[in-house]
Amino acid sequence: MKYFPVGKLDYRLLERFLNSYPITDPRVIVGPRIGEDAAVIDCGEKYLVAKSDPVTFTTHRIGWYTVNVNANDVATKGATPKWFLATLLLPEGKTNRKLVTQIFNDITKSTQKLNITLCGGHTEISYKIDRPMVIGHMLGEVERDKLIINSEAKPGDDLLLTKGIAIEGTAIIAREKSALIRKKFGERFLKRAQAFIDRPGLSVVADALLANTVAGIHAMHDPTEGGLSTGILELTKVSETGAIIHAEKIPCYEETEQICKLFNIHPLGLIASGALLIALDPTDTKEVVAILAKQGIACTQIGKLTKKGEGLKLVTGGKPKKMPLFQTDEITKVL
């Protein structure tokens, strides 16, 4: 029997399972689909947006990570994150008051910063796990005319990216491999890379909600595990499009470039929370970029969506080639 590698379940197998599960409640507007970041349920005047996501790659500030990655996915639907539930699975023989206090403090601070209410969850000391794990469940609301459904992206749309790639991956590797990075690049470099979770930051809630004030937004996607490359694949999968991406336009921080070179990993396949993919009508691109810039949020056009049959292309040095895809996140090669 062949066992699967660490990371996301192969999207083709997952899609087969999801397609076999019928949605019998007509109030479910968006159900489980590759490329849709959250579920959407019709609750009358507004839509309820629901998301569930764990944090497993790191234990540092794990409560903070869990709140933010779940809030990001809710915001990509145009919704304001409002209610959070957390399931804490804590390791037997390694859990003490200090660990639990830190996780709860992280959850409290991050929910307060985003004006989210912690309204439930579950905690337990679990058998045979070697580190704490937190599974988050985020709920939000969106006005009916502001809902974003990624399947509505179409060929000819501009594809924008906020901030830069592999922000989360850079921060995690800098934290977990600090001694090696300090020796190679120095203390100041290390501190900057470790601080990426705050600056430029993992949250894209402001990015998404601000962009959604402009007409013409067709899709927003939060690339996470598997990096930008996987995020683009998921977006094109759900919208039945292709994409052409210009490598030289993809914003990549110096710290990210140097760390990826050090560990011989590809930044396009490195876990990428902190960036937001936006597909929109080209006539609205300048306005979205300008609105985000006024709030200090960098936004770059990295390519366009194309017809489905054209596949995923990455233009490097003027030559289009097949975009590299990553079944397993590049961070697994390091950690």
mmCIF file of N, CA and C in Angstrom, residues 32-155:
data_model
loop_
_atom_site.group_PDB
_atom_site.id
_atom_site.type_symbol
_atom_site.label_atom_id
_atom_site.label_comp_id
_atom_site.label_asym_id
_atom_site.label_seq_id
_atom_site.Cartn_x
_atom_site.Cartn_y
_atom_site.Cartn_z
ATOM 1 N N PRO A 32 -18.239 22.525 -0.128
ATOM 2 C CA PRO A 32 -16.826 22.168 -0.197
ATOM 3 C C PRO A 32 -16.356 22.001 -1.634
ATOM 4 N N ARG A 33 -15.389 22.838 -2.038
ATOM 5 C CA ARG A 33 -14.835 22.776 -3.384
ATOM 6 C C ARG A 33 -13.365 23.164 -3.347
ATOM 7 N N ILE A 34 -12.559 22.550 -4.211
ATOM 8 C CA ILE A 34 -11.172 22.956 -4.364
ATOM 9 C C ILE A 34 -11.152 24.406 -4.832
ATOM 10 N N GLY A 35 -10.429 25.268 -4.131
ATOM 11 C CA GLY A 35 -10.301 26.658 -4.555
ATOM 12 C C GLY A 35 -11.252 27.625 -3.898
ATOM 13 N N GLU A 36 -12.241 27.124 -3.171
ATOM 14 C CA GLU A 36 -13.106 27.998 -2.378
ATOM 15 C C GLU A 36 -12.629 27.910 -0.927
ATOM 16 N N ASP A 37 -12.304 29.053 -0.339
ATOM 17 C CA ASP A 37 -11.656 29.061 0.972
ATOM 18 C C ASP A 37 -12.604 28.801 2.136
ATOM 19 N N ALA A 38 -13.904 28.989 1.932
ATOM 20 C CA ALA A 38 -14.842 28.843 3.039
ATOM 21 C C ALA A 38 -16.224 28.493 2.497
ATOM 22 N N ALA A 39 -17.062 27.946 3.388
ATOM 23 C CA ALA A 39 -18.443 27.630 3.040
ATOM 24 C C ALA A 39 -19.318 28.864 3.243
ATOM 25 N N VAL A 40 -20.413 28.925 2.485
ATOM 26 C CA VAL A 40 -21.338 30.057 2.582
ATOM 27 C C VAL A 40 -22.757 29.531 2.740
ATOM 28 N N ILE A 41 -23.463 30.050 3.751
ATOM 29 C CA ILE A 41 -24.815 29.599 4.058
ATOM 30 C C ILE A 41 -25.755 30.798 4.081
ATOM 31 N N ASP A 42 -26.893 30.658 3.437
ATOM 32 C CA ASP A 42 -27.882 31.733 3.367
ATOM 33 C C ASP A 42 -28.626 31.825 4.701
ATOM 34 N N CYS A 43 -28.456 32.960 5.380
ATOM 35 C CA CYS A 43 -29.126 33.161 6.674
ATOM 36 C C CYS A 43 -30.088 34.347 6.635
ATOM 37 N N GLY A 44 -30.637 34.607 5.472
ATOM 38 C CA GLY A 44 -31.628 35.672 5.364
ATOM 39 C C GLY A 44 -31.042 36.955 4.802
ATOM 40 N N GLU A 45 -30.968 37.989 5.622
ATOM 41 C CA GLU A 45 -30.471 39.278 5.152
ATOM 42 C C GLU A 45 -28.997 39.209 4.763
ATOM 43 N N LYS A 46 -28.229 38.342 5.429
ATOM 44 C CA LYS A 46 -26.808 38.213 5.151
ATOM 45 C C LYS A 46 -26.448 36.749 4.943
ATOM 46 N N TYR A 47 -25.262 36.533 4.384
ATOM 47 C CA TYR A 47 -24.713 35.193 4.278
ATOM 48 C C TYR A 47 -23.785 34.927 5.455
ATOM 49 N N LEU A 48 -23.857 33.711 5.993
ATOM 50 C CA LEU A 48 -22.924 33.256 7.007
ATOM 51 C C LEU A 48 -21.778 32.536 6.299
ATOM 52 N N VAL A 49 -20.542 32.911 6.628
ATOM 53 C CA VAL A 49 -19.355 32.295 6.035
ATOM 54 C C VAL A 49 -18.639 31.505 7.122
ATOM 55 N N ALA A 50 -18.309 30.242 6.837
ATOM 56 C CA ALA A 50 -17.737 29.350 7.842
ATOM 57 C C ALA A 50 -16.452 28.701 7.332
ATOM 58 N N LYS A 51 -15.479 28.600 8.228
ATOM 59 C CA LYS A 51 -14.181 28.026 7.856
ATOM 60 C C LYS A 51 -13.607 27.237 9.030
ATOM 61 N N SER A 52 -12.911 26.126 8.704
ATOM 62 C CA SER A 52 -12.204 25.337 9.716
ATOM 63 C C SER A 52 -10.802 25.036 9.195
ATOM 64 N N ASP A 53 -9.775 25.309 10.010
ATOM 65 C CA ASP A 53 -8.397 25.116 9.563
ATOM 66 C C ASP A 53 -7.494 24.900 10.779
ATOM 67 N N PRO A 54 -6.579 23.928 10.719
ATOM 68 C CA PRO A 54 -5.649 23.694 11.820
ATOM 69 C C PRO A 54 -4.303 24.373 11.572
ATOM 70 N N VAL A 55 -3.492 24.447 12.599
ATOM 71 C CA VAL A 55 -2.087 24.845 12.457
ATOM 72 C C VAL A 55 -1.249 23.687 12.972
ATOM 73 N N THR A 56 -0.372 23.156 12.100
ATOM 74 C CA THR A 56 0.399 21.956 12.453
ATOM 75 C C THR A 56 1.898 22.101 12.210
ATOM 76 N N PHE A 57 2.321 23.112 11.403
ATOM 77 C CA PHE A 57 3.733 23.216 11.051
ATOM 78 C C PHE A 57 4.591 23.847 12.147
ATOM 79 N N THR A 58 3.973 24.574 13.067
ATOM 80 C CA THR A 58 4.738 25.275 14.090
ATOM 81 C C THR A 58 3.979 25.256 15.406
ATOM 82 N N THR A 59 4.700 25.418 16.506
ATOM 83 C CA THR A 59 4.066 25.540 17.820
ATOM 84 C C THR A 59 4.233 26.950 18.384
ATOM 85 N N HIS A 60 5.118 27.736 17.803
ATOM 86 C CA HIS A 60 5.343 29.104 18.264
ATOM 87 C C HIS A 60 4.132 29.978 17.947
ATOM 88 N N ARG A 61 3.535 30.598 18.967
ATOM 89 C CA ARG A 61 2.366 31.474 18.816
ATOM 90 C C ARG A 61 1.252 30.764 18.045
ATOM 91 N N ILE A 62 1.052 29.499 18.370
ATOM 92 C CA ILE A 62 0.125 28.681 17.600
ATOM 93 C C ILE A 62 -1.319 29.198 17.690
ATOM 94 N N GLY A 63 -1.701 29.754 18.831
ATOM 95 C CA GLY A 63 -3.039 30.322 18.957
ATOM 96 C C GLY A 63 -3.229 31.513 18.042
ATOM 97 N N TRP A 64 -2.197 32.350 17.943
ATOM 98 C CA TRP A 64 -2.230 33.517 17.063
ATOM 99 C C TRP A 64 -2.341 33.097 15.612
ATOM 100 N N TYR A 65 -1.526 32.123 15.215
ATOM 101 C CA TYR A 65 -1.583 31.605 13.851
ATOM 102 C C TYR A 65 -2.987 31.121 13.507
ATOM 103 N N THR A 66 -3.580 30.350 14.412
ATOM 104 C CA THR A 66 -4.863 29.711 14.107
ATOM 105 C C THR A 66 -5.968 30.738 13.893
ATOM 106 N N VAL A 67 -6.006 31.755 14.720
ATOM 107 C CA VAL A 67 -7.004 32.803 14.538
ATOM 108 C C VAL A 67 -6.827 33.488 13.189
ATOM 109 N N ASN A 68 -5.599 33.839 12.866
ATOM 110 C CA ASN A 68 -5.351 34.623 11.661
ATOM 111 C C ASN A 68 -5.568 33.841 10.373
ATOM 112 N N VAL A 69 -5.129 32.571 10.317
ATOM 113 C CA VAL A 69 -5.309 31.828 9.068
ATOM 114 C C VAL A 69 -6.787 31.548 8.808
ATOM 115 N N ASN A 70 -7.565 31.353 9.854
ATOM 116 C CA ASN A 70 -9.001 31.150 9.666
ATOM 117 C C ASN A 70 -9.715 32.451 9.314
ATOM 118 N N ALA A 71 -9.317 33.547 9.943
ATOM 119 C CA ALA A 71 -9.904 34.851 9.605
ATOM 120 C C ALA A 71 -9.610 35.213 8.154
ATOM 121 N N ASN A 72 -8.400 34.890 7.691
ATOM 122 C CA ASN A 72 -8.035 35.179 6.302
ATOM 123 C C ASN A 72 -9.002 34.517 5.324
ATOM 124 N N ASP A 73 -9.303 33.247 5.557
ATOM 125 C CA ASP A 73 -10.155 32.518 4.624
ATOM 126 C C ASP A 73 -11.584 33.045 4.615
ATOM 127 N N VAL A 74 -12.072 33.463 5.765
ATOM 128 C CA VAL A 74 -13.408 34.057 5.820
ATOM 129 C C VAL A 74 -13.423 35.383 5.056
ATOM 130 N N ALA A 75 -12.371 36.174 5.219
ATOM 131 C CA ALA A 75 -12.303 37.483 4.559
ATOM 132 C C ALA A 75 -12.220 37.364 3.044
ATOM 133 N N THR A 76 -11.659 36.251 2.522
ATOM 134 C CA THR A 76 -11.577 36.108 1.068
ATOM 135 C C THR A 76 -12.951 35.989 0.414
ATOM 136 N N LYS A 77 -13.963 35.680 1.189
ATOM 137 C CA LYS A 77 -15.324 35.641 0.636
ATOM 138 C C LYS A 77 -15.987 37.017 0.711
ATOM 139 N N GLY A 78 -15.234 38.022 1.160
ATOM 140 C CA GLY A 78 -15.782 39.355 1.329
ATOM 141 C C GLY A 78 -16.429 39.562 2.676
ATOM 142 N N ALA A 79 -16.300 38.568 3.574
ATOM 143 C CA ALA A 79 -16.995 38.587 4.863
ATOM 144 C C ALA A 79 -16.126 39.134 5.980
ATOM 145 N N THR A 80 -16.748 39.688 6.978
ATOM 146 C CA THR A 80 -16.061 40.155 8.182
ATOM 147 C C THR A 80 -16.025 39.023 9.197
ATOM 148 N N PRO A 81 -14.833 38.570 9.613
ATOM 149 C CA PRO A 81 -14.750 37.511 10.636
ATOM 150 C C PRO A 81 -15.306 38.012 11.962
ATOM 151 N N LYS A 82 -16.158 37.195 12.607
ATOM 152 C CA LYS A 82 -16.814 37.674 13.832
ATOM 153 C C LYS A 82 -16.743 36.705 15.007
ATOM 154 N N TRP A 83 -16.863 35.398 14.750
ATOM 155 C CA TRP A 83 -16.950 34.438 15.848
ATOM 156 C C TRP A 83 -15.934 33.322 15.650
ATOM 157 N N PHE A 84 -15.237 32.949 16.728
ATOM 158 C CA PHE A 84 -14.161 31.958 16.630
ATOM 159 C C PHE A 84 -14.358 30.866 17.670
ATOM 160 N N LEU A 85 -14.167 29.623 17.238
ATOM 161 C CA LEU A 85 -14.148 28.469 18.133
ATOM 162 C C LEU A 85 -12.821 27.759 17.934
ATOM 163 N N ALA A 86 -12.255 27.207 19.016
ATOM 164 C CA ALA A 86 -10.941 26.562 18.932
ATOM 165 C C ALA A 86 -10.960 25.202 19.611
ATOM 166 N N THR A 87 -10.366 24.232 18.939
ATOM 167 C CA THR A 87 -10.134 22.915 19.530
ATOM 168 C C THR A 87 -8.646 22.778 19.810
ATOM 169 N N LEU A 88 -8.298 22.600 21.090
ATOM 170 C CA LEU A 88 -6.904 22.466 21.506
ATOM 171 C C LEU A 88 -6.609 21.016 21.835
ATOM 172 N N LEU A 89 -5.668 20.413 21.091
ATOM 173 C CA LEU A 89 -5.191 19.066 21.375
ATOM 174 C C LEU A 89 -3.782 19.196 21.933
ATOM 175 N N LEU A 90 -3.610 18.819 23.199
ATOM 176 C CA LEU A 90 -2.357 19.070 23.901
ATOM 177 C C LEU A 90 -1.662 17.755 24.244
ATOM 178 N N PRO A 91 -0.327 17.712 24.146
ATOM 179 C CA PRO A 91 0.402 16.444 24.289
ATOM 180 C C PRO A 91 0.491 15.945 25.726
ATOM 181 N N GLU A 92 0.282 14.664 25.891
ATOM 182 C CA GLU A 92 0.433 14.014 27.194
ATOM 183 C C GLU A 92 1.890 14.093 27.644
ATOM 184 N N GLY A 93 2.106 14.466 28.893
ATOM 185 C CA GLY A 93 3.448 14.517 29.454
ATOM 186 C C GLY A 93 4.245 15.758 29.099
ATOM 187 N N LYS A 94 3.665 16.665 28.292
ATOM 188 C CA LYS A 94 4.368 17.885 27.898
ATOM 189 C C LYS A 94 3.550 19.146 28.130
ATOM 190 N N THR A 95 2.349 18.986 28.667
ATOM 191 C CA THR A 95 1.448 20.125 28.833
ATOM 192 C C THR A 95 1.455 20.608 30.273
ATOM 193 N N ASN A 96 1.700 21.908 30.453
ATOM 194 C CA ASN A 96 1.662 22.510 31.784
ATOM 195 C C ASN A 96 0.913 23.841 31.720
ATOM 196 N N ARG A 97 0.810 24.492 32.867
ATOM 197 C CA ARG A 97 0.059 25.749 32.947
ATOM 198 C C ARG A 97 0.645 26.812 32.009
ATOM 199 N N LYS A 98 1.982 26.852 31.912
ATOM 200 C CA LYS A 98 2.628 27.860 31.074
ATOM 201 C C LYS A 98 2.234 27.707 29.606
ATOM 202 N N LEU A 99 2.236 26.470 29.097
ATOM 203 C CA LEU A 99 1.879 26.222 27.701
ATOM 204 C C LEU A 99 0.434 26.622 27.429
ATOM 205 N N VAL A 100 -0.478 26.190 28.289
ATOM 206 C CA VAL A 100 -1.901 26.479 28.080
ATOM 207 C C VAL A 100 -2.162 27.982 28.167
ATOM 208 N N THR A 101 -1.519 28.632 29.136
ATOM 209 C CA THR A 101 -1.687 30.075 29.290
ATOM 210 C C THR A 101 -1.230 30.820 28.047
ATOM 211 N N GLN A 102 -0.099 30.400 27.492
ATOM 212 C CA GLN A 102 0.432 31.067 26.304
ATOM 213 C C GLN A 102 -0.517 30.926 25.115
ATOM 214 N N ILE A 103 -1.054 29.728 24.912
ATOM 215 C CA ILE A 103 -1.963 29.518 23.786
ATOM 216 C C ILE A 103 -3.223 30.362 23.942
ATOM 217 N N PHE A 104 -3.797 30.367 25.141
ATOM 218 C CA PHE A 104 -5.005 31.161 25.361
ATOM 219 C C PHE A 104 -4.727 32.653 25.246
ATOM 220 N N ASN A 105 -3.566 33.097 25.728
ATOM 221 C CA ASN A 105 -3.208 34.513 25.585
ATOM 222 C C ASN A 105 -3.094 34.903 24.120
ATOM 223 N N ASP A 106 -2.483 34.024 23.316
ATOM 224 C CA ASP A 106 -2.352 34.297 21.882
ATOM 225 C C ASP A 106 -3.716 34.392 21.210
ATOM 226 N N ILE A 107 -4.616 33.473 21.563
ATOM 227 C CA ILE A 107 -5.958 33.497 20.978
ATOM 228 C C ILE A 107 -6.688 34.775 21.387
ATOM 229 N N THR A 108 -6.581 35.128 22.670
ATOM 230 C CA THR A 108 -7.268 36.316 23.173
ATOM 231 C C THR A 108 -6.779 37.586 22.488
ATOM 232 N N LYS A 109 -5.458 37.752 22.407
ATOM 233 C CA LYS A 109 -4.901 38.972 21.802
ATOM 234 C C LYS A 109 -5.249 39.090 20.325
ATOM 235 N N SER A 110 -5.182 37.979 19.604
ATOM 236 C CA SER A 110 -5.433 38.043 18.165
ATOM 237 C C SER A 110 -6.910 38.246 17.851
ATOM 238 N N THR A 111 -7.798 37.635 18.635
ATOM 239 C CA THR A 111 -9.224 37.852 18.401
ATOM 240 C C THR A 111 -9.612 39.292 18.754
ATOM 241 N N GLN A 112 -9.038 39.829 19.820
ATOM 242 C CA GLN A 112 -9.341 41.206 20.188
ATOM 243 C C GLN A 112 -8.861 42.187 19.128
ATOM 244 N N LYS A 113 -7.691 41.927 18.551
ATOM 245 C CA LYS A 113 -7.151 42.825 17.523
ATOM 246 C C LYS A 113 -8.049 42.879 16.301
ATOM 247 N N LEU A 114 -8.674 41.748 15.959
ATOM 248 C CA LEU A 114 -9.534 41.686 14.783
ATOM 249 C C LEU A 114 -11.013 41.875 15.134
ATOM 250 N N ASN A 115 -11.302 42.197 16.389
ATOM 251 C CA ASN A 115 -12.679 42.406 16.861
ATOM 252 C C ASN A 115 -13.536 41.157 16.648
ATOM 253 N N ILE A 116 -12.943 40.007 16.994
ATOM 254 C CA ILE A 116 -13.607 38.705 16.876
ATOM 255 C C ILE A 116 -13.920 38.181 18.266
ATOM 256 N N THR A 117 -15.052 37.512 18.420
ATOM 257 C CA THR A 117 -15.450 36.959 19.710
ATOM 258 C C THR A 117 -15.129 35.474 19.787
ATOM 259 N N LEU A 118 -14.362 35.076 20.812
ATOM 260 C CA LEU A 118 -14.154 33.653 21.088
ATOM 261 C C LEU A 118 -15.421 33.139 21.749
ATOM 262 N N CYS A 119 -16.105 32.200 21.063
ATOM 263 C CA CYS A 119 -17.435 31.818 21.554
ATOM 264 C C CYS A 119 -17.586 30.325 21.833
ATOM 265 N N GLY A 120 -16.479 29.559 21.786
ATOM 266 C CA GLY A 120 -16.610 28.148 22.112
ATOM 267 C C GLY A 120 -15.414 27.343 21.661
ATOM 268 N N GLY A 121 -15.522 26.015 21.843
ATOM 269 C CA GLY A 121 -14.456 25.124 21.422
ATOM 270 C C GLY A 121 -14.312 23.926 22.335
ATOM 271 N N HIS A 122 -13.098 23.393 22.400
ATOM 272 C CA HIS A 122 -12.841 22.176 23.171
ATOM 273 C C HIS A 122 -11.349 22.099 23.482
ATOM 274 N N THR A 123 -11.002 21.579 24.655
ATOM 275 C CA THR A 123 -9.597 21.338 25.000
ATOM 276 C C THR A 123 -9.454 19.938 25.580
ATOM 277 N N GLU A 124 -8.295 19.306 25.286
ATOM 278 C CA GLU A 124 -8.023 18.003 25.900
ATOM 279 C C GLU A 124 -6.529 17.696 25.843
ATOM 280 N N ILE A 125 -6.074 16.882 26.786
ATOM 281 C CA ILE A 125 -4.738 16.301 26.741
ATOM 282 C C ILE A 125 -4.876 15.005 25.952
ATOM 283 N N SER A 126 -4.172 14.910 24.821
ATOM 284 C CA SER A 126 -4.380 13.810 23.889
ATOM 285 C C SER A 126 -3.244 12.793 23.931
ATOM 286 N N TYR A 127 -3.623 11.552 23.743
ATOM 287 C CA TYR A 127 -2.687 10.426 23.755
ATOM 288 C C TYR A 127 -1.902 10.375 22.443
ATOM 289 N N LYS A 128 -0.598 10.160 22.544
ATOM 290 C CA LYS A 128 0.286 9.916 21.403
ATOM 291 C C LYS A 128 0.397 11.069 20.407
ATOM 292 N N ILE A 129 0.303 12.310 20.854
ATOM 293 C CA ILE A 129 0.731 13.417 20.005
ATOM 294 C C ILE A 129 1.931 14.059 20.692
ATOM 295 N N ASP A 130 2.867 14.593 19.898
ATOM 296 C CA ASP A 130 4.127 15.061 20.480
ATOM 297 C C ASP A 130 4.231 16.574 20.581
ATOM 298 N N ARG A 131 3.176 17.304 20.151
ATOM 299 C CA ARG A 131 3.202 18.768 20.218
ATOM 300 C C ARG A 131 1.772 19.282 20.246
ATOM 301 N N PRO A 132 1.562 20.501 20.717
ATOM 302 C CA PRO A 132 0.204 21.045 20.721
ATOM 303 C C PRO A 132 -0.290 21.302 19.306
ATOM 304 N N MET A 133 -1.562 21.057 19.100
ATOM 305 C CA MET A 133 -2.220 21.357 17.835
ATOM 306 C C MET A 133 -3.492 22.136 18.131
ATOM 307 N N VAL A 134 -3.777 23.124 17.291
ATOM 308 C CA VAL A 134 -4.987 23.926 17.460
ATOM 309 C C VAL A 134 -5.753 23.915 16.147
ATOM 310 N N ILE A 135 -7.023 23.561 16.225
ATOM 311 C CA ILE A 135 -7.904 23.572 15.057
ATOM 312 C C ILE A 135 -8.895 24.705 15.252
ATOM 313 N N GLY A 136 -8.900 25.634 14.329
ATOM 314 C CA GLY A 136 -9.772 26.797 14.453
ATOM 315 C C GLY A 136 -11.020 26.679 13.615
ATOM 316 N N HIS A 137 -12.074 27.328 14.071
ATOM 317 C CA HIS A 137 -13.353 27.372 13.352
ATOM 318 C C HIS A 137 -13.817 28.824 13.385
ATOM 319 N N MET A 138 -13.874 29.468 12.234
ATOM 320 C CA MET A 138 -14.216 30.886 12.167
ATOM 321 C C MET A 138 -15.526 31.088 11.420
ATOM 322 N N LEU A 139 -16.346 31.974 11.956
ATOM 323 C CA LEU A 139 -17.608 32.350 11.321
ATOM 324 C C LEU A 139 -17.604 33.845 11.056
ATOM 325 N N GLY A 140 -18.210 34.243 9.946
ATOM 326 C CA GLY A 140 -18.302 35.658 9.616
ATOM 327 C C GLY A 140 -19.561 35.939 8.839
ATOM 328 N N GLU A 141 -19.790 37.211 8.549
ATOM 329 C CA GLU A 141 -20.983 37.635 7.814
ATOM 330 C C GLU A 141 -20.587 38.521 6.639
ATOM 331 N N VAL A 142 -21.404 38.451 5.579
ATOM 332 C CA VAL A 142 -21.191 39.318 4.426
ATOM 333 C C VAL A 142 -22.548 39.722 3.856
ATOM 334 N N GLU A 143 -22.631 40.964 3.412
ATOM 335 C CA GLU A 143 -23.837 41.416 2.718
ATOM 336 C C GLU A 143 -24.014 40.588 1.449
ATOM 337 N N ARG A 144 -25.237 40.346 1.086
ATOM 338 C CA ARG A 144 -25.522 39.443 -0.026
ATOM 339 C C ARG A 144 -24.873 39.920 -1.335
ATOM 340 N N ASP A 145 -24.832 41.234 -1.544
ATOM 341 C CA ASP A 145 -24.278 41.738 -2.801
ATOM 342 C C ASP A 145 -22.763 41.889 -2.756
ATOM 343 N N LYS A 146 -22.128 41.525 -1.638
ATOM 344 C CA LYS A 146 -20.677 41.641 -1.513
ATOM 345 C C LYS A 146 -19.985 40.281 -1.444
ATOM 346 N N LEU A 147 -20.756 39.207 -1.542
ATOM 347 C CA LEU A 147 -20.166 37.876 -1.500
ATOM 348 C C LEU A 147 -19.272 37.638 -2.715
ATOM 349 N N ILE A 148 -18.104 37.046 -2.470
ATOM 350 C CA ILE A 148 -17.179 36.697 -3.547
ATOM 351 C C ILE A 148 -17.114 35.182 -3.665
ATOM 352 N N ILE A 149 -17.373 34.692 -4.869
ATOM 353 C CA ILE A 149 -17.321 33.258 -5.154
ATOM 354 C C ILE A 149 -16.238 33.037 -6.202
ATOM 355 N N ASN A 150 -15.234 32.269 -5.874
ATOM 356 C CA ASN A 150 -14.052 32.157 -6.737
ATOM 357 C C ASN A 150 -14.337 31.509 -8.093
ATOM 358 N N SER A 151 -15.407 30.740 -8.184
ATOM 359 C CA SER A 151 -15.750 30.124 -9.465
ATOM 360 C C SER A 151 -16.143 31.173 -10.507
ATOM 361 N N GLU A 152 -16.350 32.415 -10.071
ATOM 362 C CA GLU A 152 -16.762 33.473 -10.995
ATOM 363 C C GLU A 152 -15.574 34.174 -11.656
ATOM 364 N N ALA A 153 -14.348 33.828 -11.272
ATOM 365 C CA ALA A 153 -13.188 34.359 -11.992
ATOM 366 C C ALA A 153 -13.222 33.855 -13.433
ATOM 367 N N LYS A 154 -12.662 34.632 -14.351
ATOM 368 C CA LYS A 154 -12.794 34.267 -15.766
ATOM 369 C C LYS A 154 -11.563 34.653 -16.568
ATOM 370 N N PRO A 155 -11.380 34.038 -17.736
ATOM 371 C CA PRO A 155 -10.253 34.391 -18.595
ATOM 372 C C PRO A 155 -10.238 35.886 -18.908
#
